[in-house]
mmCIF file of C-alpha atoms and ligand atoms in Angstrom:
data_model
loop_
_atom_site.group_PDB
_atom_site.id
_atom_site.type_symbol
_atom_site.label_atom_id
_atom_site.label_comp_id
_atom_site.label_asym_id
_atom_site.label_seq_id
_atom_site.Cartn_x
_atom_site.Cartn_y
_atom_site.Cartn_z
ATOM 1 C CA UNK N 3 -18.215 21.395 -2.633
ATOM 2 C CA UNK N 4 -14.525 21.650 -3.013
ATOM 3 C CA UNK N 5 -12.892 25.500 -2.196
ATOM 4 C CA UNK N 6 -10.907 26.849 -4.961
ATOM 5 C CA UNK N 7 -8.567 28.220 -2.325
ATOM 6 C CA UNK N 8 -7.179 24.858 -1.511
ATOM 7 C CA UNK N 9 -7.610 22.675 -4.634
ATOM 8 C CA UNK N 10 -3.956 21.735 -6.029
ATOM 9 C CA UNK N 11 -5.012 20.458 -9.310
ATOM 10 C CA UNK N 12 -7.858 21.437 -11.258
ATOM 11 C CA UNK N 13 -9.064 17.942 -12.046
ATOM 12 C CA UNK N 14 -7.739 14.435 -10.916
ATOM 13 C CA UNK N 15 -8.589 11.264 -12.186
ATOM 14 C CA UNK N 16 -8.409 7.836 -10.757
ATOM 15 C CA UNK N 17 -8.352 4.757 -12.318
ATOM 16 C CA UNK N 18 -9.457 2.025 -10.055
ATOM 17 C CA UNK N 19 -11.646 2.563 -7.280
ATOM 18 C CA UNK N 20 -10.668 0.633 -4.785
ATOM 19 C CA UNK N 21 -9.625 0.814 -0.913
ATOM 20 C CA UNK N 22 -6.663 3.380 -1.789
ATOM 21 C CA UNK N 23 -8.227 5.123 -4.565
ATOM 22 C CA UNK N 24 -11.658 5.652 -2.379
ATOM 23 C CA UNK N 25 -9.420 7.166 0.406
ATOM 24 C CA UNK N 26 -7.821 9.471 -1.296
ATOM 25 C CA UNK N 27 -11.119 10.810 -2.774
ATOM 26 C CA UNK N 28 -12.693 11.216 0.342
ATOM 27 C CA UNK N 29 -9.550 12.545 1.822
ATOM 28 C CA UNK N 30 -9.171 15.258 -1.322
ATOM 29 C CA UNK N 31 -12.615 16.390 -0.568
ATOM 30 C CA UNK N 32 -12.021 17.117 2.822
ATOM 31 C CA UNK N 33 -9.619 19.069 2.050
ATOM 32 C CA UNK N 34 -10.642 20.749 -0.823
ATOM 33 C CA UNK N 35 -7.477 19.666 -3.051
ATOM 34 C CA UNK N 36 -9.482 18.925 -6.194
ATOM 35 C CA UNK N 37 -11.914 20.818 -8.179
ATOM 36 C CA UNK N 38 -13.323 17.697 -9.631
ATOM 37 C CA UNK N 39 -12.478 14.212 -9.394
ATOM 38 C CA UNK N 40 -12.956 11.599 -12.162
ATOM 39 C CA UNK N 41 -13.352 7.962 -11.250
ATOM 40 C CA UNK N 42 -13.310 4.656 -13.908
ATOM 41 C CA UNK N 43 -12.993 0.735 -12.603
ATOM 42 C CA UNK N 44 -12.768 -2.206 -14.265
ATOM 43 C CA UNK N 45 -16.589 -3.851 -13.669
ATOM 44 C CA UNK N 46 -19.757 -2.653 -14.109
ATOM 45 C CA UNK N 47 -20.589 -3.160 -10.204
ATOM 46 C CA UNK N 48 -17.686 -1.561 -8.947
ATOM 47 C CA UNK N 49 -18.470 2.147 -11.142
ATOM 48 C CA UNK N 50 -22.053 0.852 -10.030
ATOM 49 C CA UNK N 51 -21.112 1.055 -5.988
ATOM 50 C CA UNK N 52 -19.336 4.244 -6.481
ATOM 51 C CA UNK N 53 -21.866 6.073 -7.915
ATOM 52 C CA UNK N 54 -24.205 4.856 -5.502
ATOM 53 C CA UNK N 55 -21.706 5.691 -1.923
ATOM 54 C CA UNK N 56 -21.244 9.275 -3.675
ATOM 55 C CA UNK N 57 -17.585 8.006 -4.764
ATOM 56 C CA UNK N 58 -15.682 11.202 -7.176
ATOM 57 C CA UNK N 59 -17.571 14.085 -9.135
ATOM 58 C CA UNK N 60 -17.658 11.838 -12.187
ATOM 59 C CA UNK N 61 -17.892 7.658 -12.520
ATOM 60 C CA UNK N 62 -17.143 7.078 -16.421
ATOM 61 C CA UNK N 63 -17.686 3.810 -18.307
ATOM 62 C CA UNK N 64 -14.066 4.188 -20.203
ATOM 63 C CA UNK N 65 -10.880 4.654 -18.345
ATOM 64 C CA UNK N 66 -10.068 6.948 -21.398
ATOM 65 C CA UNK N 67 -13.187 9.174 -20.525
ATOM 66 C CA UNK N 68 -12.065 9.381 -16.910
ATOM 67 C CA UNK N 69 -8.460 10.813 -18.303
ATOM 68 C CA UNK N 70 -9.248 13.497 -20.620
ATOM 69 C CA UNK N 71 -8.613 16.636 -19.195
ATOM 70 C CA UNK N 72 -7.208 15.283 -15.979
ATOM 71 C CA UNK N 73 -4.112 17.272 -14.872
ATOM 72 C CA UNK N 74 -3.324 14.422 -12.406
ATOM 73 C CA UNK N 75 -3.861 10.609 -13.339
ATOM 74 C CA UNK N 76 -3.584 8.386 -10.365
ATOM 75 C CA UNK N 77 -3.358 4.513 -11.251
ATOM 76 C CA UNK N 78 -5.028 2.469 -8.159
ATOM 77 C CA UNK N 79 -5.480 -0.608 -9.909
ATOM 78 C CA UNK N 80 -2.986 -3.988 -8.570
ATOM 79 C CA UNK N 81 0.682 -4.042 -9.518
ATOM 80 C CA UNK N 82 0.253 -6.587 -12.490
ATOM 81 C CA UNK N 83 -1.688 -4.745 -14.380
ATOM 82 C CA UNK N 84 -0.594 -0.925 -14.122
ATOM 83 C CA UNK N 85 1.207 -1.475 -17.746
ATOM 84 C CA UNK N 86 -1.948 -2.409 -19.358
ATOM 85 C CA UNK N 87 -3.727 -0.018 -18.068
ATOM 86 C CA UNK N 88 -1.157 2.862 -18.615
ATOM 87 C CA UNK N 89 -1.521 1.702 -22.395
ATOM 88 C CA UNK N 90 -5.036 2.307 -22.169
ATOM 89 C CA UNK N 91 -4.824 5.834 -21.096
ATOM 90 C CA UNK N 92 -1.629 7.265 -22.664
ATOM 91 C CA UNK N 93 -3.773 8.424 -26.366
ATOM 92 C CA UNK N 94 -6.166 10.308 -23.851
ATOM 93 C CA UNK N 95 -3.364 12.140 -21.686
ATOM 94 C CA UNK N 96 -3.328 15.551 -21.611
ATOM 95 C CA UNK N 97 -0.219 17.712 -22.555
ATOM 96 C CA UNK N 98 1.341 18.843 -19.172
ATOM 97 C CA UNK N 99 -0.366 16.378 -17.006
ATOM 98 C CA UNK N 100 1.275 14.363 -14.298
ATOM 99 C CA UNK N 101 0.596 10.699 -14.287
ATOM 100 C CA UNK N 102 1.347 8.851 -10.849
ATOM 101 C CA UNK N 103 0.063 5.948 -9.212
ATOM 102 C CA UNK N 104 0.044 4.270 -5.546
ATOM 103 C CA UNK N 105 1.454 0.920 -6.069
ATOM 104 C CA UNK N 106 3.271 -1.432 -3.201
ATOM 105 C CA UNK N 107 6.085 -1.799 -5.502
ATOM 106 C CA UNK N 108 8.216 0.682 -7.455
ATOM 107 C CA UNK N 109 10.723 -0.411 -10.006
ATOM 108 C CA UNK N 110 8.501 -2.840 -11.951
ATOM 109 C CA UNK N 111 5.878 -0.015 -11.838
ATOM 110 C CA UNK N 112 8.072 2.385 -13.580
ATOM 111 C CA UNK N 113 9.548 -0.421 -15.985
ATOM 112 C CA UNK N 114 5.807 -0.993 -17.393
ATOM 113 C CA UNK N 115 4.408 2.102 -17.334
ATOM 114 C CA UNK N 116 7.185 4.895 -18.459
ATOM 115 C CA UNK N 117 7.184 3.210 -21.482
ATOM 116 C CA UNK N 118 3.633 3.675 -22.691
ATOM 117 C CA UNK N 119 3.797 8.119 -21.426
ATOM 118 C CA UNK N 120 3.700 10.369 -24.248
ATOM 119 C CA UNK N 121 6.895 12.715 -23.909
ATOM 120 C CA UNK N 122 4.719 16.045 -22.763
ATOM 121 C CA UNK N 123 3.616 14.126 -19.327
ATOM 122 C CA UNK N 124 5.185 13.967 -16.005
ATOM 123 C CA UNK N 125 5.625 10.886 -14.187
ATOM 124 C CA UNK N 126 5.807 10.711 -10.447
ATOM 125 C CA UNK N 127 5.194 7.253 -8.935
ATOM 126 C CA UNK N 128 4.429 7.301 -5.521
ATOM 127 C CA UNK N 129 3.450 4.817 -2.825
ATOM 128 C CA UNK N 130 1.136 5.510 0.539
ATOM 129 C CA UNK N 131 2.336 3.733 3.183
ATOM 130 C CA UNK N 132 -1.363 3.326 4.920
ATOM 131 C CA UNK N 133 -3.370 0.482 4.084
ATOM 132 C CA UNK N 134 -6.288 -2.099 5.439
ATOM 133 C CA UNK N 135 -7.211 -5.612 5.424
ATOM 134 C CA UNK N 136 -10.243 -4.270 3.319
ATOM 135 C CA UNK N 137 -10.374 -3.504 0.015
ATOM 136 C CA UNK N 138 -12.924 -2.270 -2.824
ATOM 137 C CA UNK N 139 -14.562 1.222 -2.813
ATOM 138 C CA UNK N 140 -16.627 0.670 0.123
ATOM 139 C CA UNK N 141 -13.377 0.384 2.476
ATOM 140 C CA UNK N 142 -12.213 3.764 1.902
ATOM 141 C CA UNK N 143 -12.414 6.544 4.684
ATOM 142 C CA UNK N 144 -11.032 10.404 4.537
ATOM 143 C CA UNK N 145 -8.176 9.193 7.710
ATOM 144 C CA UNK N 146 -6.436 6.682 5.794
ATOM 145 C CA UNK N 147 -3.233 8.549 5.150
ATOM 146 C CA UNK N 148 -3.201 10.932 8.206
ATOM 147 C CA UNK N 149 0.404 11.099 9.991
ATOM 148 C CA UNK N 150 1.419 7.803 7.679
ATOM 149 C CA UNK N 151 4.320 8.645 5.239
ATOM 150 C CA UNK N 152 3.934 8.763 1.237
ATOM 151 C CA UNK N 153 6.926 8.100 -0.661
ATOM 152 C CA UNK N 154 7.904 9.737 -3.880
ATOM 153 C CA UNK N 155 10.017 8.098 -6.335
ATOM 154 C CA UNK N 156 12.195 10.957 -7.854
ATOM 155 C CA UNK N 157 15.634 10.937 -9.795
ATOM 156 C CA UNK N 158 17.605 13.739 -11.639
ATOM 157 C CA UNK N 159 14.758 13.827 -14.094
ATOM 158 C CA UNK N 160 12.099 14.126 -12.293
ATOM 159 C CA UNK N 161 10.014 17.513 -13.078
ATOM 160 C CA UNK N 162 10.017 19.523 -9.867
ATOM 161 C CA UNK N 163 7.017 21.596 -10.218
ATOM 162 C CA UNK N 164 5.154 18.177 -10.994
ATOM 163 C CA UNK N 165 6.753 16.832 -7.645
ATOM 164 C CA UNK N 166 6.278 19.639 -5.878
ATOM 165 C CA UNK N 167 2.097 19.999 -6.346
ATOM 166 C CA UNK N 168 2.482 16.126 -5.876
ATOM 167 C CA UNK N 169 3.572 16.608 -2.642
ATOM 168 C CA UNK N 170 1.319 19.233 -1.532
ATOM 169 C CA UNK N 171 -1.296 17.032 -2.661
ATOM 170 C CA UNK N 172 -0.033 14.407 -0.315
ATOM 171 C CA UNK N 173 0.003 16.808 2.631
ATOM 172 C CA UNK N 174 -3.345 18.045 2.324
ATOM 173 C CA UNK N 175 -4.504 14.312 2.504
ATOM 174 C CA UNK N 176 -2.545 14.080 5.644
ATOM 175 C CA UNK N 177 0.537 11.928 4.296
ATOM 176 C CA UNK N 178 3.981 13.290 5.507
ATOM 177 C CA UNK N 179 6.073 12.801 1.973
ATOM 178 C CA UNK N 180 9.502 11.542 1.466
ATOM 179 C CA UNK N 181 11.402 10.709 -2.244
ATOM 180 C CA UNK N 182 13.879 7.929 -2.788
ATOM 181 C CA UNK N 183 14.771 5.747 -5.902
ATOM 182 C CA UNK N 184 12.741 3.051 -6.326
ATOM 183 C CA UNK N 185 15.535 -0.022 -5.672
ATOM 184 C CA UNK N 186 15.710 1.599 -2.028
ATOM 185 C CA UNK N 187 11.790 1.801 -2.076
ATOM 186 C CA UNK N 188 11.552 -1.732 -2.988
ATOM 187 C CA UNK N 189 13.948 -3.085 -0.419
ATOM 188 C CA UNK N 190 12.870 -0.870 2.334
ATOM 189 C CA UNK N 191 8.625 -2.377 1.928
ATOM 190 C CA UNK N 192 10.438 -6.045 1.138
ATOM 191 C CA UNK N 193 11.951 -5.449 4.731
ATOM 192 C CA UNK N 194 9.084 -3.398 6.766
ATOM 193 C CA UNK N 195 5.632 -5.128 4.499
ATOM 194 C CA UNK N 196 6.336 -7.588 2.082
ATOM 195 C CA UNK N 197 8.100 -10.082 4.045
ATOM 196 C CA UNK N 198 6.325 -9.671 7.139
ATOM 197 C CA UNK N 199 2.946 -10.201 5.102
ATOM 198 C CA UNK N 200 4.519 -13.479 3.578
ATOM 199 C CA UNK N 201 4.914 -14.788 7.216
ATOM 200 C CA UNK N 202 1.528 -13.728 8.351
ATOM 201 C CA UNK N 203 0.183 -15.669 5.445
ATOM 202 C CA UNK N 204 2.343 -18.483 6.559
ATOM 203 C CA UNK N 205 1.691 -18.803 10.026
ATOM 204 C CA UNK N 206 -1.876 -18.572 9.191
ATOM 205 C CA UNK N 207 -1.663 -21.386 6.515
ATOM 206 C CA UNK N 208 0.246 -23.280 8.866
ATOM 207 C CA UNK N 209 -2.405 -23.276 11.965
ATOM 208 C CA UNK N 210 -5.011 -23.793 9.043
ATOM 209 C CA UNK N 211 -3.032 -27.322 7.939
ATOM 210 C CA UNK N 212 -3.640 -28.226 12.230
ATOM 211 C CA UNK N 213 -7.585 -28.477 11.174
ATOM 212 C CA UNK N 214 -8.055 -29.299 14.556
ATOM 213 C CA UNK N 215 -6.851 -26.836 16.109
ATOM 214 C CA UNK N 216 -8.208 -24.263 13.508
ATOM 215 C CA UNK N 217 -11.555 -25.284 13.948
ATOM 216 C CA UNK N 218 -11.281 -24.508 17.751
ATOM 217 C CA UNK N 219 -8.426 -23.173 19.462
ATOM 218 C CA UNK N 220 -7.357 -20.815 16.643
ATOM 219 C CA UNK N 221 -10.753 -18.900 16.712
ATOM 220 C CA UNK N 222 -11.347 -19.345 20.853
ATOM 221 C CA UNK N 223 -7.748 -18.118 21.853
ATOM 222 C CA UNK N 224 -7.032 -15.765 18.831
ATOM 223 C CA UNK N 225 -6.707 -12.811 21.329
ATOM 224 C CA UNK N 226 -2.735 -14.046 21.319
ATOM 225 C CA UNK N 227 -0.280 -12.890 18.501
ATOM 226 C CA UNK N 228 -1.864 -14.817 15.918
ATOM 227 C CA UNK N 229 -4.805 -12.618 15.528
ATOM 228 C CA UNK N 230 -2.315 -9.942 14.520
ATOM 229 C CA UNK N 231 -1.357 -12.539 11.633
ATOM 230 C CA UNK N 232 -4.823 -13.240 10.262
ATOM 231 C CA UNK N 233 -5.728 -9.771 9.944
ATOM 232 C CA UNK N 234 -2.776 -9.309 7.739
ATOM 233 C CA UNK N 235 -3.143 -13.164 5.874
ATOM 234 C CA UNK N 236 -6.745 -11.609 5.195
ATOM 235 C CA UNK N 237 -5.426 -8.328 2.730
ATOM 236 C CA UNK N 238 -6.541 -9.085 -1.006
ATOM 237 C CA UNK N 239 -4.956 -11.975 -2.685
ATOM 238 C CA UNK N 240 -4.608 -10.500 -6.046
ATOM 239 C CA UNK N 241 -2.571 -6.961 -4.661
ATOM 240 C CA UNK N 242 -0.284 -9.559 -2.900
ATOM 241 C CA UNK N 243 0.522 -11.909 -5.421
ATOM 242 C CA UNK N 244 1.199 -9.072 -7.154
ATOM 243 C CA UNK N 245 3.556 -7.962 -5.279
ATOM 244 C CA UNK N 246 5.767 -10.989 -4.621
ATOM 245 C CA UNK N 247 6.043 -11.599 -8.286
ATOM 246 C CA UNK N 248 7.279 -8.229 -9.218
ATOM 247 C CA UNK N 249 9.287 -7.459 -5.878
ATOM 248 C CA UNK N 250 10.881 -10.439 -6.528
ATOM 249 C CA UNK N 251 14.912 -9.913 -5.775
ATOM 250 C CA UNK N 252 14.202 -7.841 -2.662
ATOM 251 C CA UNK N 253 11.429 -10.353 -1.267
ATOM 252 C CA UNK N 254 14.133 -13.115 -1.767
ATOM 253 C CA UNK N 255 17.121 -11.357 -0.273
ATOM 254 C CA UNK N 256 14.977 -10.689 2.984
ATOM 255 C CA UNK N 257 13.369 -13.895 3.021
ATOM 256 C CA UNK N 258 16.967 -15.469 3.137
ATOM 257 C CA UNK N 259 18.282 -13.148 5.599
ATOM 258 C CA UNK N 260 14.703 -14.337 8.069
ATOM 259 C CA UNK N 261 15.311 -18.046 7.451
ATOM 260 C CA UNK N 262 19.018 -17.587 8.664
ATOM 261 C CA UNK N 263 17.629 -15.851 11.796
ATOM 262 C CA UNK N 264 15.157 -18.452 12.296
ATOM 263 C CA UNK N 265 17.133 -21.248 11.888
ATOM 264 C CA UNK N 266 19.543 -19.174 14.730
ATOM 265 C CA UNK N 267 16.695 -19.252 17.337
ATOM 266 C CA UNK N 268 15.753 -22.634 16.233
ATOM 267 C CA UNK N 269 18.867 -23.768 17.579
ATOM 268 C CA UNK N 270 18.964 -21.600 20.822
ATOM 269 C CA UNK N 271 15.361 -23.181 21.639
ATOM 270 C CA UNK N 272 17.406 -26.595 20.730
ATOM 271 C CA UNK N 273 20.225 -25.836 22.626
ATOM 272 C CA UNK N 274 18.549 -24.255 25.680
ATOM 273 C CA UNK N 275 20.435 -20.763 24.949
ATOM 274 C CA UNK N 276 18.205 -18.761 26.977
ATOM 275 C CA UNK N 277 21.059 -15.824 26.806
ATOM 276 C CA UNK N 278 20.905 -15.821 22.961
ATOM 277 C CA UNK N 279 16.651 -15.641 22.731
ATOM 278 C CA UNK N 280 16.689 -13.144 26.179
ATOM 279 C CA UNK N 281 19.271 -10.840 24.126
ATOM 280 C CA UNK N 282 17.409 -10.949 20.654
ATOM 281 C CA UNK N 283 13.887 -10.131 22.032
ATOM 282 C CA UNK N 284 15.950 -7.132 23.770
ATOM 283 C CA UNK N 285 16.553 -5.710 20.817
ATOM 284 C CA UNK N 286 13.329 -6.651 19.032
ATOM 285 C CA UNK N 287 11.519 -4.831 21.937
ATOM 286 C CA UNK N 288 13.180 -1.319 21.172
ATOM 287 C CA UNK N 289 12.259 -1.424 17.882
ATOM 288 C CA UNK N 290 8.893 -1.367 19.061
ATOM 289 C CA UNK N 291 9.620 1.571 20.930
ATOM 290 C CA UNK N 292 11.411 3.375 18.491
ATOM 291 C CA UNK N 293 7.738 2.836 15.969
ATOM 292 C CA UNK N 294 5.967 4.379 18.621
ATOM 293 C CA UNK N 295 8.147 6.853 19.379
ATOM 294 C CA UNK N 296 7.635 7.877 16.015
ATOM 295 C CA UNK N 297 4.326 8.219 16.520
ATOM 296 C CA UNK N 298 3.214 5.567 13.771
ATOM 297 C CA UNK N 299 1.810 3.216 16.264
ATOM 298 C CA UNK N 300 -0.482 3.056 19.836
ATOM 299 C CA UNK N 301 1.351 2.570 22.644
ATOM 300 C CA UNK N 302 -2.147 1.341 24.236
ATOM 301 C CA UNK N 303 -1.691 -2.675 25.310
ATOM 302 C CA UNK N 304 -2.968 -5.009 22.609
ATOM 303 C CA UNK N 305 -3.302 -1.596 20.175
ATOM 304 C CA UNK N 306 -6.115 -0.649 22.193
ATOM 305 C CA UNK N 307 -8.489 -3.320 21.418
ATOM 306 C CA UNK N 308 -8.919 -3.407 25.417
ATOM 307 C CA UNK N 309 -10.407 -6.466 25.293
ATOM 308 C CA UNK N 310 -7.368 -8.897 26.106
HETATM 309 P P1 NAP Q 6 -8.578 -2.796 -4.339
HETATM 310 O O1 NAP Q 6 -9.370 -2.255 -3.215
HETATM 311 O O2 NAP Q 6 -8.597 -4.275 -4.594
HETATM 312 O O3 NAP Q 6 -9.031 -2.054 -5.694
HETATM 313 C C1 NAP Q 6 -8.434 -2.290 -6.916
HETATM 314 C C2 NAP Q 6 -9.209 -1.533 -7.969
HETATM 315 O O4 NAP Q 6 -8.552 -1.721 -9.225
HETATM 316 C C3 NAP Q 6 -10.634 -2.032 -8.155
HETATM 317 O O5 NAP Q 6 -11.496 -0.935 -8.283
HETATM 318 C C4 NAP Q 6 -10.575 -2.800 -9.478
HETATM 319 O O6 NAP Q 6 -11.755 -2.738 -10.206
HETATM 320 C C5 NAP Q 6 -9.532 -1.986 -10.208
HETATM 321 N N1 NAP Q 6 -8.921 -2.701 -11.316
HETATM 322 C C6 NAP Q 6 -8.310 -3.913 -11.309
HETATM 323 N N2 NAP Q 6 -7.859 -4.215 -12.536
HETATM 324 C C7 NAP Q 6 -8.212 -3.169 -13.337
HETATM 325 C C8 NAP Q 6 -8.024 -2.875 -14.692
HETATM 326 N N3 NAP Q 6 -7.386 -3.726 -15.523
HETATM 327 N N4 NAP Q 6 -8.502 -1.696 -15.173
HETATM 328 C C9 NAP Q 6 -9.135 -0.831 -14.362
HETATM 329 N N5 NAP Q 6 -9.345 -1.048 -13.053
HETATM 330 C C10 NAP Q 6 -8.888 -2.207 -12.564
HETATM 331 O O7 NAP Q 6 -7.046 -2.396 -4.262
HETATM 332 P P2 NAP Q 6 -6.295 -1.312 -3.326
HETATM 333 O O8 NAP Q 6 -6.073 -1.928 -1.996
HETATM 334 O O9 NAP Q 6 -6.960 0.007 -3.445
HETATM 335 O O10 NAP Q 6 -4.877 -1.312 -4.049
HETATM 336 C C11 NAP Q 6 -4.637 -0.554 -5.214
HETATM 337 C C12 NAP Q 6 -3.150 -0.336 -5.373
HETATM 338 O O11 NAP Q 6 -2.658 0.279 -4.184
HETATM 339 C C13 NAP Q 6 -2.328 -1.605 -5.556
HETATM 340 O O12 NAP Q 6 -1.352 -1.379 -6.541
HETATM 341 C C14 NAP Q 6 -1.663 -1.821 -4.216
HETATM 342 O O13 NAP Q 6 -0.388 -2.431 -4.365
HETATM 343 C C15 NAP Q 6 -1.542 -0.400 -3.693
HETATM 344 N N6 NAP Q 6 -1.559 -0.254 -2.222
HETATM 345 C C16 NAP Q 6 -2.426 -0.985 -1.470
HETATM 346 C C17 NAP Q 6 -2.416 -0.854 -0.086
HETATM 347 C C18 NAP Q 6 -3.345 -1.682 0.777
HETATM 348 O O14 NAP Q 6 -3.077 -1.897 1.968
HETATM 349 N N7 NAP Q 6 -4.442 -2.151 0.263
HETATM 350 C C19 NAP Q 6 -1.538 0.064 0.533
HETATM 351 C C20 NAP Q 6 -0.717 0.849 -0.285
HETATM 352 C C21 NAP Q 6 -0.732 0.674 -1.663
HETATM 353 P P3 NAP Q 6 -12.910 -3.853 -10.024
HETATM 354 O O15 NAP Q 6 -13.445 -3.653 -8.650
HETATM 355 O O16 NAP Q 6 -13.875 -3.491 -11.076
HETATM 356 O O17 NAP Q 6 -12.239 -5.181 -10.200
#
């Protein structure tokens, strides 16, 4: 199944089989980047609903099973509990292998996990920027990470042959890859995900408080911008919390830096400023541009949904 010419690693294992961890398997065996792939989740039914959809080579009932041997150990499992389960596979790590995992946020991932890695294994956290709504292993597909950007977290001590096949690994899944530390990684996502999700799930909890109008208008006219909002307030409760509590300082700093903006066009509403509101949608505008230009979004009217 997977051509030897291609694979980057020999075998990888991932530990949680979710939405990201299901993409990158399917994406891997498209390309051919893995000889074999080891899988292990948390329940029963999820290792259960892997095996069944054809998810990785191997579904094992221990996450320490799933590790031995792996020369790449991905962690896919939510932000609060990568420590935990880092702890759980660092007696079954092989010498030489590179451990790395996909999580939203970066500094509190490397503060709970470094910790537990024997001294002979690599550590490259990392962090797809591609994600769904969806979750669980059913919601993967091989496209997830095509043309989106994966970001490395690297420092002076990184191991460069361990970033290196990293990266390739990254490419052949489509990703294009970039490296920063993870303080600019964290306040970069607070700026571009995590605060915009926090709104979404405001907006939405805010129209859900109106019962009246959720139980009509909300669903009848939801072709407007709020749609937008509850396809983002619907992403998976746990991942989120997670994030907020360990992105904490960044979330904050952005979240003050919104409610002074809001508060400004609060008052040019108030005030009748039309000048002030005309000037900052101006600039909002072109930033739309600019996302498209970089080819990360449709330019197709309501992101081609073509129905209005
Ligand atoms: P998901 O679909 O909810 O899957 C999470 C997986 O982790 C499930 O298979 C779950 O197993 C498993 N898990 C939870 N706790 C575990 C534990 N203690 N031990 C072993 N397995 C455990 O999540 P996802 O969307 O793939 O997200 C995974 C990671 O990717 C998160 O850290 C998230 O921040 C990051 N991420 C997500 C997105 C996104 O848009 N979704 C984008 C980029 C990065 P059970 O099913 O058995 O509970």
């Amino acid at each position: 199944m997977s051509q030897a010419s291609t694979a980057v690693y020999n075998r990888v294992a991932l530990i949680g089989l979710g939405l990201i961890a299901s993409s990158m398997c399917w994406a891997m065996k498209r390309a051919g980047l893995a000889e074999e792939i080891t899988g292990y989740a948390r329940s029963a039914e999820t290792r259960e609903t892997a095996r069944k959809i054809g998810l990785c080579d191997r579904v094992c009932e221990t996450a320490l099973d799933a590790v031995k041997d792996a020369d790449l150990v991905v962690l896919c499992v939510p932000v609060g509990v990568m420590g935990a389960v880092a702890a759980e596979i660092a007696p079954a790590l092989k010498a030489g292998a590179t451990v790395s995992d996909v999580g939203s946020v970066k500094k509190h991932v490397i503060e709970v996990v470094a910790p537990h890695l024997p001294e002979n294994v690599h550590f490259v956290p990392a962090h797809p920027l591609a994600g769904t709504e969806h979750s669980g292993p059913e919601a993967g597909f091989a496209e997830l990470f095509d043309n989106r950007w994966c970001l490395l977290v690297t420092d002076d001590t990184t191991d460069r042959s361990a970033v290196n096949k990293l990266t390739e690994l990254w490419k052949g899944m489509g990703s294009n890859v970039d490296e920063m530390d993870a303080e600019h990684h964290d306040l970069a996502l607070a700026v571009t995900s995590h605060t915009p999700h926090l709104i979404a799930y405001t907006m939405v909890g805010v129209a859900d408080d109106l019962r009246r109008v959720s139980e009509s208008e909300v669903i009848k006219y939801s072709a407007s911008g709020f749609r937008d909002f509850t396809r983002i307030a619907a992403s998976d409760p746990t991942m989120w919390r997670d994030v907020f509590l360990t992105n904490k300082e960044a979330t904050l700093e952005i979240l003050g830096r919104f409610t002074e903006e809001l508060f400004a066009l609060q008052r040019a509403i108030r005030t009748g400023d039309g000048e002030h509101l005309h000037d900052y949608f101006t600039r909002t505008r072109a930033i739309r541009r600019g996302i498209i230009e970089a080819g990360q979004d449709t330019d197709a009217p309501d992101f081609g949904r073509g129905n209005g």
